[in-house]
XYZ file of C-alpha atoms in Angstrom:
572
model
C 134.399 287.158 185.170
C 137.541 285.468 186.476
C 137.062 282.168 188.363
C 138.426 283.746 191.563
C 135.970 286.628 191.248
C 133.134 284.133 190.764
C 134.102 282.317 193.982
C 134.234 285.576 195.908
C 130.871 286.715 194.582
C 129.331 283.340 195.454
C 130.745 283.550 198.958
C 129.295 287.019 199.476
C 125.941 285.957 198.008
C 125.481 283.016 200.373
C 126.841 284.804 203.402
C 124.278 287.542 202.744
C 121.529 284.902 202.511
C 122.644 283.254 205.740
C 122.555 286.622 207.516
C 119.133 287.543 206.081
C 117.603 284.174 207.096
C 119.418 283.975 210.480
C 120.552 280.539 209.365
C 122.828 279.834 212.326
C 120.740 281.144 215.225
C 120.372 278.589 217.972
C 116.969 278.201 219.661
C 116.711 278.554 223.471
C 113.214 277.080 223.354
C 113.316 274.423 226.074
C 110.472 272.615 224.394
C 112.453 272.346 221.180
C 111.742 268.944 219.596
C 115.140 268.751 217.877
C 117.954 267.246 219.964
C 120.478 269.816 221.082
C 124.127 269.871 220.049
C 126.673 272.357 221.393
C 129.945 272.677 219.463
C 132.563 275.175 220.612
C 136.153 276.060 219.698
C 138.291 277.634 222.429
C 137.688 281.322 221.953
C 140.615 283.466 220.715
C 142.680 286.156 222.323
C 142.228 289.290 220.166
C 145.830 289.807 219.204
C 145.201 291.669 215.950
C 144.754 289.184 213.099
C 143.673 285.602 212.785
C 146.360 283.136 211.740
C 146.346 279.668 210.207
C 146.059 278.025 213.619
C 142.764 279.873 214.112
C 141.607 278.908 210.603
C 142.326 275.216 211.254
C 140.665 275.199 214.669
C 137.534 277.062 213.616
C 137.137 275.103 210.411
C 137.071 271.844 212.405
C 134.252 273.249 214.549
C 132.426 274.583 211.507
C 132.394 271.186 209.845
C 130.931 269.542 212.976
C 128.322 272.316 213.407
C 127.132 272.179 209.819
C 126.973 268.396 209.844
C 124.914 268.325 213.042
C 122.590 271.057 211.732
C 122.084 269.119 208.492
C 121.338 266.030 210.639
C 118.418 267.731 212.350
C 119.995 269.047 215.547
C 119.333 272.354 217.305
C 122.988 273.522 217.094
C 124.698 276.090 219.294
C 127.941 277.327 217.709
C 128.996 280.681 219.230
C 132.068 282.945 219.096
C 133.567 285.504 221.491
C 136.792 287.001 222.748
C 139.147 286.235 225.623
C 140.045 289.913 225.838
C 141.716 290.635 229.177
C 145.380 290.008 229.820
C 148.911 291.343 230.169
C 149.767 291.226 226.417
C 147.129 293.925 225.736
C 148.486 296.040 228.573
C 152.040 295.744 227.213
C 150.933 296.433 223.633
C 148.990 299.498 224.740
C 152.052 300.763 226.599
C 154.285 300.217 223.548
C 151.799 301.942 221.205
C 150.914 304.762 223.560
C 147.209 303.901 223.613
C 144.707 302.415 226.032
C 144.248 298.573 226.382
C 140.511 298.944 225.852
C 140.970 300.769 222.547
C 143.731 298.387 221.354
C 141.680 295.334 222.285
C 138.449 296.440 220.652
C 140.198 297.516 217.454
C 141.651 293.997 217.256
C 138.252 292.474 217.905
C 136.738 294.482 215.043
C 139.504 293.298 212.721
C 139.310 289.636 213.693
C 135.514 289.581 213.624
C 135.483 290.855 210.027
C 138.114 288.243 209.088
C 136.137 285.418 210.643
C 132.905 286.613 208.983
C 134.683 286.701 205.621
C 135.368 282.977 206.058
C 131.611 282.312 206.245
C 131.823 280.243 209.412
C 128.479 279.129 210.859
C 128.511 281.172 214.063
C 125.518 282.470 215.976
C 126.910 286.031 216.193
C 123.940 287.158 218.260
C 125.677 285.514 221.259
C 129.040 287.198 220.869
C 130.772 288.075 224.162
C 133.958 289.821 225.180
C 135.424 289.131 228.606
C 136.663 292.716 229.116
C 133.089 294.009 228.794
C 131.703 295.035 232.239
C 128.442 293.352 231.152
C 130.402 290.102 231.179
C 132.742 290.409 234.124
C 130.199 291.914 236.572
C 128.725 288.431 236.794
C 132.005 286.751 237.546
C 132.582 289.318 240.310
C 129.353 288.122 241.850
C 130.452 284.532 241.374
C 133.679 285.220 243.232
C 131.753 286.768 246.114
C 129.499 283.696 246.217
C 132.620 281.488 246.198
C 133.947 283.531 249.127
C 130.671 283.213 251.058
C 130.704 279.432 250.409
C 134.261 278.894 251.616
C 135.762 278.391 248.158
C 137.767 281.662 247.959
C 140.262 282.916 250.534
C 143.319 285.082 250.903
C 146.647 283.917 252.301
C 150.377 284.579 252.136
C 152.009 282.674 249.298
C 155.431 282.399 247.674
C 155.378 283.954 244.222
C 157.761 284.771 241.383
C 158.651 288.456 241.717
C 160.263 290.460 238.949
C 162.418 293.119 240.697
C 162.509 295.347 237.593
C 158.839 295.249 236.609
C 157.797 295.039 240.282
C 155.066 292.503 239.601
C 154.241 288.837 240.140
C 154.968 286.476 237.263
C 153.247 283.196 236.575
C 155.569 280.176 236.351
C 155.034 280.238 232.560
C 156.445 283.770 232.451
C 159.760 282.680 234.013
C 162.289 281.556 231.389
C 165.436 279.899 232.776
C 164.889 281.637 236.097
C 164.502 285.097 234.504
C 161.564 287.416 233.812
C 160.279 286.870 230.260
C 160.455 290.627 229.462
C 163.010 292.092 231.886
C 165.464 289.147 231.465
C 166.636 289.598 235.058
C 166.614 286.825 237.707
C 163.271 286.512 239.460
C 162.940 286.358 243.246
C 160.668 284.397 245.539
C 158.445 286.705 247.594
C 155.807 286.069 250.223
C 152.712 288.071 249.224
C 149.049 288.090 250.168
C 147.215 286.413 247.286
C 143.621 285.348 246.551
C 143.053 281.619 246.009
C 140.244 279.349 244.896
C 139.976 276.099 246.839
C 140.593 273.598 244.075
C 142.078 271.085 246.486
C 138.656 270.606 248.042
C 137.615 268.913 244.794
C 140.903 267.064 244.155
C 139.512 263.627 244.803
C 136.377 264.225 242.745
C 138.319 265.766 239.843
C 140.587 262.721 239.839
C 137.911 260.017 240.182
C 135.681 261.458 237.451
C 138.465 261.631 234.848
C 137.584 258.103 233.798
C 134.010 259.201 233.052
C 135.294 261.457 230.269
C 135.037 258.733 227.646
C 135.134 261.188 224.698
C 138.389 262.901 225.829
C 141.815 261.950 224.424
C 143.642 259.511 226.691
C 146.782 261.698 226.839
C 144.790 264.655 228.196
C 143.207 262.467 230.871
C 146.633 261.152 231.792
C 148.058 264.719 231.992
C 145.236 265.765 234.354
C 145.709 262.620 236.405
C 149.418 263.363 236.829
C 148.788 267.054 237.542
C 146.338 266.278 240.351
C 148.925 263.755 241.574
C 147.404 261.687 244.357
C 150.202 260.083 246.368
C 149.828 257.423 249.053
C 152.502 257.201 251.751
C 153.289 258.100 255.351
C 153.896 261.135 257.501
C 156.895 260.479 259.737
C 158.086 262.438 262.775
C 161.885 262.676 263.074
C 162.815 263.865 266.561
C 165.479 266.593 266.628
C 168.424 265.614 268.840
C 168.593 267.607 272.117
C 165.261 269.274 271.399
C 161.569 268.705 272.083
C 160.855 269.614 268.421
C 160.503 267.210 265.511
C 160.476 267.439 261.736
C 157.463 266.004 259.982
C 158.182 264.396 256.610
C 155.853 263.001 253.961
C 157.154 260.133 251.900
C 155.744 257.699 249.385
C 158.636 255.285 250.226
C 158.548 254.410 253.923
C 160.038 251.060 252.857
C 163.386 252.801 252.293
C 163.711 254.413 255.718
C 166.779 252.408 256.654
C 168.535 253.950 253.633
C 167.988 257.518 254.842
C 171.200 259.552 254.946
C 169.886 263.114 255.252
C 166.807 265.276 255.946
C 166.220 268.244 253.644
C 164.096 271.259 254.516
C 162.520 273.798 252.141
C 164.192 277.247 252.407
C 160.793 278.605 253.545
C 160.257 275.866 256.174
C 159.665 277.442 259.649
C 162.771 275.711 261.022
C 164.849 277.139 258.155
C 163.469 280.621 258.841
C 164.233 280.345 262.571
C 167.778 279.221 261.878
C 168.270 282.165 259.518
C 167.468 284.575 262.345
C 170.414 283.214 264.343
C 172.918 282.526 261.592
C 173.743 284.997 258.783
C 175.165 282.168 256.615
C 171.770 280.398 256.724
C 170.071 283.649 255.806
C 172.451 284.216 252.904
C 171.757 280.711 251.548
C 167.986 281.156 251.845
C 168.187 284.536 250.134
C 170.048 282.867 247.290
C 167.382 280.175 247.016
C 164.720 282.885 246.934
C 166.405 284.438 243.883
C 165.004 281.673 241.744
C 161.702 280.628 240.233
C 158.917 278.825 242.128
C 158.350 276.673 239.015
C 158.833 272.926 239.625
C 160.334 272.577 236.138
C 162.925 275.295 236.859
C 163.716 273.829 240.269
C 164.159 270.380 238.754
C 166.611 271.696 236.138
C 168.614 273.807 238.602
C 171.759 272.599 240.326
C 170.844 270.828 243.586
C 172.353 272.793 246.453
C 172.205 272.367 250.210
C 173.269 274.027 253.437
C 174.283 271.736 256.306
C 172.723 272.872 259.540
C 173.979 271.842 262.990
C 170.811 269.865 263.557
C 170.497 266.064 263.649
C 167.418 263.887 263.956
C 167.084 260.350 265.301
C 165.925 257.521 263.064
C 162.315 256.597 263.910
C 163.166 252.874 264.001
C 166.601 253.087 265.710
C 167.404 256.029 268.040
C 171.144 255.172 267.813
C 171.139 256.342 264.153
C 171.584 260.139 263.823
C 170.734 261.823 260.504
C 172.025 265.286 259.486
C 169.575 268.067 258.497
C 170.152 270.231 255.415
C 168.278 273.130 253.905
C 167.957 272.384 250.176
C 166.957 274.502 247.153
C 164.962 271.667 245.547
C 162.463 271.102 248.393
C 159.134 272.930 248.072
C 157.215 274.102 251.098
C 154.017 273.774 249.033
C 154.368 270.003 248.557
C 153.842 267.523 251.394
C 155.251 269.024 254.642
C 158.099 271.028 253.148
C 160.604 268.438 254.335
C 161.932 265.143 252.904
C 164.230 262.350 253.946
C 166.819 261.509 251.356
C 167.467 257.908 250.358
C 170.241 258.264 247.776
C 170.306 254.637 246.654
C 166.719 254.802 245.391
C 166.120 258.363 244.186
C 168.309 259.974 241.517
C 167.961 263.500 242.906
C 168.924 262.269 246.382
C 171.837 260.324 244.905
C 173.203 263.430 243.118
C 172.838 265.415 246.358
C 174.528 262.712 248.470
C 177.496 262.464 246.092
C 177.954 266.232 246.142
C 177.987 266.377 249.956
C 179.740 263.031 250.586
C 176.757 261.437 252.354
C 176.308 257.643 252.842
C 174.636 255.686 250.012
C 173.167 252.491 251.429
C 171.023 250.289 249.149
C 167.944 248.937 250.897
C 166.163 247.472 247.854
C 167.814 245.056 245.434
C 166.478 243.437 242.226
C 164.388 240.291 242.709
C 166.862 238.085 240.877
C 170.142 239.651 242.020
C 172.805 236.933 241.974
C 175.821 238.807 243.386
C 177.248 238.950 246.909
C 176.531 242.618 247.575
C 174.209 245.014 245.700
C 175.909 248.382 245.089
C 174.838 251.717 243.644
C 177.192 253.634 241.392
C 175.894 256.553 239.295
C 172.294 255.509 238.873
C 169.706 255.106 241.611
C 167.742 251.793 241.671
C 164.045 252.798 241.496
C 162.472 249.533 240.309
C 160.633 246.926 242.405
C 162.661 244.452 244.394
C 163.449 242.817 247.753
C 164.266 244.756 250.927
C 167.823 244.428 252.298
C 169.940 246.134 255.018
C 166.713 247.011 256.843
C 166.416 244.982 260.050
C 162.841 243.710 260.463
C 161.940 244.595 256.844
C 164.570 242.337 255.255
C 163.229 239.894 252.665
C 159.936 241.684 252.175
C 158.688 243.028 248.834
C 158.472 246.804 248.446
C 154.648 246.772 248.930
C 154.866 244.531 252.005
C 157.629 246.714 253.460
C 155.561 249.853 252.977
C 152.669 248.358 254.929
C 154.929 246.951 257.644
C 156.807 250.263 258.017
C 153.598 252.290 258.377
C 152.242 249.793 260.950
C 155.500 250.026 262.949
C 155.554 253.836 262.775
C 151.980 253.910 264.117
C 152.875 251.524 266.978
C 155.905 253.638 267.917
C 153.825 256.846 267.649
C 156.332 258.106 265.087
C 153.970 258.402 262.137
C 150.920 257.200 260.226
C 149.605 256.552 256.733
C 148.851 259.653 254.701
C 147.734 260.937 251.321
C 149.094 264.038 249.637
C 148.288 265.805 246.382
C 150.351 267.537 243.752
C 147.402 269.802 242.972
C 147.510 273.212 244.653
C 144.786 275.772 245.250
C 144.457 278.130 242.317
C 146.089 281.528 242.893
C 143.928 284.019 240.997
C 145.621 287.327 242.020
C 147.507 289.293 239.405
C 149.185 292.688 239.981
C 148.206 294.308 236.689
C 145.711 296.770 235.284
C 144.053 295.008 232.336
C 142.038 292.389 234.178
C 138.773 291.992 236.065
C 138.971 293.793 239.436
C 138.658 291.471 242.409
C 135.459 292.658 244.175
C 136.731 292.895 247.755
C 137.332 295.803 250.141
C 140.026 295.993 252.838
C 138.904 297.881 255.935
C 141.190 298.477 258.950
C 138.209 297.928 261.277
C 136.077 295.280 259.540
C 138.807 293.307 257.720
C 138.336 292.027 254.221
C 134.705 292.093 253.044
C 132.928 291.653 249.701
C 131.663 294.560 247.632
C 127.824 294.655 247.936
C 126.077 293.049 244.988
C 124.273 296.297 244.087
C 127.648 298.041 243.542
C 128.747 295.592 240.848
C 130.428 295.849 238.417
C 133.586 297.318 239.859
C 135.027 298.763 236.650
C 138.548 299.817 235.813
C 139.492 303.519 235.816
C 140.066 304.915 232.303
C 142.696 307.501 233.358
C 145.543 305.149 234.082
C 149.334 305.451 233.969
C 150.620 302.255 232.416
C 154.208 303.373 232.619
C 154.447 303.266 236.388
C 156.363 300.429 237.998
C 154.244 297.714 239.547
C 150.466 297.565 239.595
C 148.929 300.697 237.958
C 145.790 300.341 240.118
C 147.902 300.705 243.248
C 149.306 303.979 241.904
C 145.996 305.516 240.825
C 145.285 308.574 243.059
C 141.579 307.891 243.758
C 140.302 304.555 242.378
C 141.226 302.363 245.320
C 139.789 304.718 247.991
C 136.246 303.722 248.965
C 133.898 303.709 251.970
C 133.543 300.499 253.911
C 130.050 299.030 253.307
C 129.848 297.984 256.964
C 131.224 300.841 259.086
C 131.283 303.616 256.453
C 134.898 304.517 257.266
C 137.532 305.070 254.578
C 138.815 301.786 253.190
C 140.651 300.460 250.154
C 139.548 298.375 247.203
C 141.506 295.221 246.381
C 143.905 296.337 243.630
C 144.721 292.869 242.316
C 142.865 291.689 239.239
C 141.878 288.163 238.265
C 144.045 285.707 236.412
C 142.476 285.629 232.905
C 141.843 281.905 233.269
C 139.013 283.034 235.575
C 137.095 284.502 232.601
C 137.678 281.457 230.409
C 136.477 279.041 233.135
C 132.779 279.893 232.623
C 132.454 281.656 229.221
C 131.052 278.477 227.628
C 128.075 278.710 230.023
C 127.593 282.399 229.325
C 127.199 281.558 225.613
C 124.045 279.569 226.438
C 122.231 282.763 227.503
C 124.238 285.978 227.137
C 121.626 288.509 228.265
C 122.468 291.576 230.274
C 120.110 291.016 233.217
C 121.671 287.883 234.692
C 124.720 285.645 234.379
C 122.586 283.054 232.503
C 119.283 281.326 232.903
C 119.856 278.127 234.917
C 117.300 276.060 232.930
C 118.772 277.195 229.618
C 122.301 276.409 230.826
C 121.208 272.960 232.003
C 119.603 272.422 228.572
C 122.687 273.252 226.521
C 125.465 271.993 228.796
C 127.773 270.140 228.742
C 129.464 271.224 225.523
C 129.067 268.212 223.187
C 132.207 268.887 221.214
C 134.991 271.178 222.487
C 137.978 271.866 220.188
C 141.293 273.438 221.066
C 145.011 273.018 221.761
C 146.431 270.279 223.991
C 148.523 272.948 225.754
C 145.390 273.754 227.812
C 145.110 270.231 229.221
C 146.063 271.011 232.800
C 145.304 274.726 233.048
C 142.154 275.880 231.298
C 140.515 272.427 231.133
C 141.193 271.620 234.776
C 140.194 275.105 235.979
C 136.926 274.823 234.011
C 136.171 271.419 235.591
C 136.700 272.921 239.020
C 134.663 276.031 238.182
C 131.527 274.104 237.170
C 131.725 272.235 240.472
C 132.007 275.495 242.359
C 129.104 277.034 240.429
C 126.962 273.954 241.178
C 127.761 274.255 244.857
C 126.629 277.882 244.778
C 123.329 276.973 243.043
C 124.068 278.406 239.592
C 123.816 275.130 237.613
C 122.854 271.469 237.986
C 125.584 269.778 235.948
C 129.199 269.009 236.939
C 131.347 268.435 233.847
C 131.709 271.300 231.299
C 132.871 269.322 228.242
C 131.496 265.983 227.101
C 133.697 265.520 224.045
C 137.152 267.013 223.542
C 139.265 267.257 220.371
C 142.845 268.531 220.630
C 144.254 269.384 217.225
């Protein structure tokens, strides 16, 4: 027998023994005397074959699981499949098959590959997120979120691919173009479903420091993504009008350096101006032919349209400031309007130079020894002493911020304020291969949840994936349904969930994957949080943050008693 054959036969021998003796089954006995230990690697997308990244990730978890088991712990080490998503839909289209068939064939292949590695998984707990026995429970969760004020529908600006006729996530927009169609995306205002993450922004931020077994860089990334900013909301009165423009700023100390106001293209004032002026409309339309991604906006050329509006300075009514519409201002951040202080913000400086606007320094370095502090090609953003600012002169930046806010309040021109970078989570996707959102739209009763006893809402099998746009919208019968309240003809919601929805609670499902309920609360409370979670750092501010929100939402709805999903985190 060759040495390699001997190794293979030994592997098969011991894998057979482990199967026969159920060596890796975890006990759900709540009176178990052994301490519990839950180790989990981020579950894979069933793309067809495992690769070396999978091998590395799962080997790390296997080492931890085996060590803890040998140390006398009751170890939970499960495996499953993140099996919904647009790649499966596209692959099925390309291969002239059904996403369900393509996905499950890949699962069979990858399962056999993982089993051949002899990893210490409790395969009795295997789950697949495209299984109705899995997603029927998340449909109920969504309805409970809706009933508890955590889910809502509103109009939102999205990336729209005019060729594929579908919404794209920011990650699917490459240099302002659709990742598959390679044509410029457009901004569109569509009705979308959201989860109210912002309601937990403060808690998500404050509790980051409690995650002592998380990498510091991941905690920093989450901190920055949530982005709590302290500042002021300021009302700039429009000249010859009773209206004003509300601006949020973190730098009220630099107000005397303001040389322009910039509005988001989707700001109500911008929209009103576009109705009267075709040039304004043309500029806004151009702005809307670009991505909603902050990264893309930051990289794009800064462009503005000078309106005929002026505002008065809140501290000196003799000073008049021009109003622009600018492609780099987001309606979703702050108030959708900014004041530009070119001397102390690089983006504002670039904009001012392009449009020949004044550049007045109002902060100079502490130890500046010259006669007059000037700005050339680089904005001064460091700490310093206030200059050219009337009653603020000589103050430090921090003192000037406090004094400015106090003065604004006295003049009834503004007040202190806090804003967040974090946005509510848009979970609507216009695609077929995803979990159907369990809502019904009735012309008489409005938008109402599907009754619990009608769950799961499953996907139709006879689907045309080659149609443009959302295949569920084009299906001849699936979306037609009777309203549960008035019994008249109504329509199902044809959007499906973002696949991050499934991965935001799968780790709890592993604790008790039976078919009668989502999971047993006592068993979930026993196993959770995950003691050691392992996966890529690229999930730091999407999956990991969504999961932290989701556990809080589930706790609010009475599903669980814990708050944080992952105690320890390793990012390879």
